[in-house]
Structure formats: C-alpha cells, structure tokens
XYZ file of C-alpha atoms in Angstrom:
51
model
C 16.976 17.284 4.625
C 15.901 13.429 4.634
C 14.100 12.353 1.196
C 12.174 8.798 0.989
C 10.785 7.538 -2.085
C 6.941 6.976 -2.366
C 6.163 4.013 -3.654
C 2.313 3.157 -4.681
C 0.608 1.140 -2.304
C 2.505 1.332 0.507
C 0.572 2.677 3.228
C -2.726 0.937 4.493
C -5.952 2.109 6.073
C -9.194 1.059 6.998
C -12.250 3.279 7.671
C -15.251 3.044 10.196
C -17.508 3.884 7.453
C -17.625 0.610 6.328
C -17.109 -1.488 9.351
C -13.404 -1.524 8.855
C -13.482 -3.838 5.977
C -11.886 -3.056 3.083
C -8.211 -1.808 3.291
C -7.570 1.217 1.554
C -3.646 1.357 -0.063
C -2.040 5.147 -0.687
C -0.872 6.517 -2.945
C -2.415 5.174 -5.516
C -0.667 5.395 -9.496
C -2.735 8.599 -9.888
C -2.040 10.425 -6.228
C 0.491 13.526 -7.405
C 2.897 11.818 -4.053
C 3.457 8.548 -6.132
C 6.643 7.104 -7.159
C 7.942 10.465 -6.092
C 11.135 11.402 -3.788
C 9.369 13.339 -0.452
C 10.875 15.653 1.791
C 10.556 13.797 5.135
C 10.242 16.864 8.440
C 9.272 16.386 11.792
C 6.820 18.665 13.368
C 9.255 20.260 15.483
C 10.829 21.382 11.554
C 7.483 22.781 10.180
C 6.758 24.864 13.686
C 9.930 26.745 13.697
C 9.462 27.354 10.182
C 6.039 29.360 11.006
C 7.734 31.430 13.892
C-alpha cells in the first residue's frame, strides 16, 4: 500500500466556465482530504477489487 500526504493547496485547476482565469488550488483547509495521509491505487488495484 503506498500513502502520500495531502497537503492544502497543492493541486491546481482552471475551469472553462470562466475563460480559464482564475486557478482553483485543492484541497482547500476545509476539504475532509487535507493535511491527511491517502491511500495512493492505480486503477488496475480498484478493478480487481470489484471482480
């Protein structure tokens, strides 16, 4: 099993809705994923796992 911390912040978007303009940062303080150890799987894990 391969665990990465979350930090806030750390992952950047942008959206179409507005023109691609602002950057949106995730997780934010509040998200229930931040500063939080994750359980990292590949899709290949979470497939067998429904089989």
């Amino acid at each position: 099993m391969v665990m990465r911390y979350l930090t806030t912040k750390i992952i950047w978007f942008t959206c179409t809705q507005d023109g691609n303009t602002a950057v949106k940062l995730y997780p934010r303080a509040t998200d229930p994923a931040a500063n939080q150890y994750l359980t990292v799987r590949t899709l290949l894990q979470i497939l067998s796992e429904l089989m």
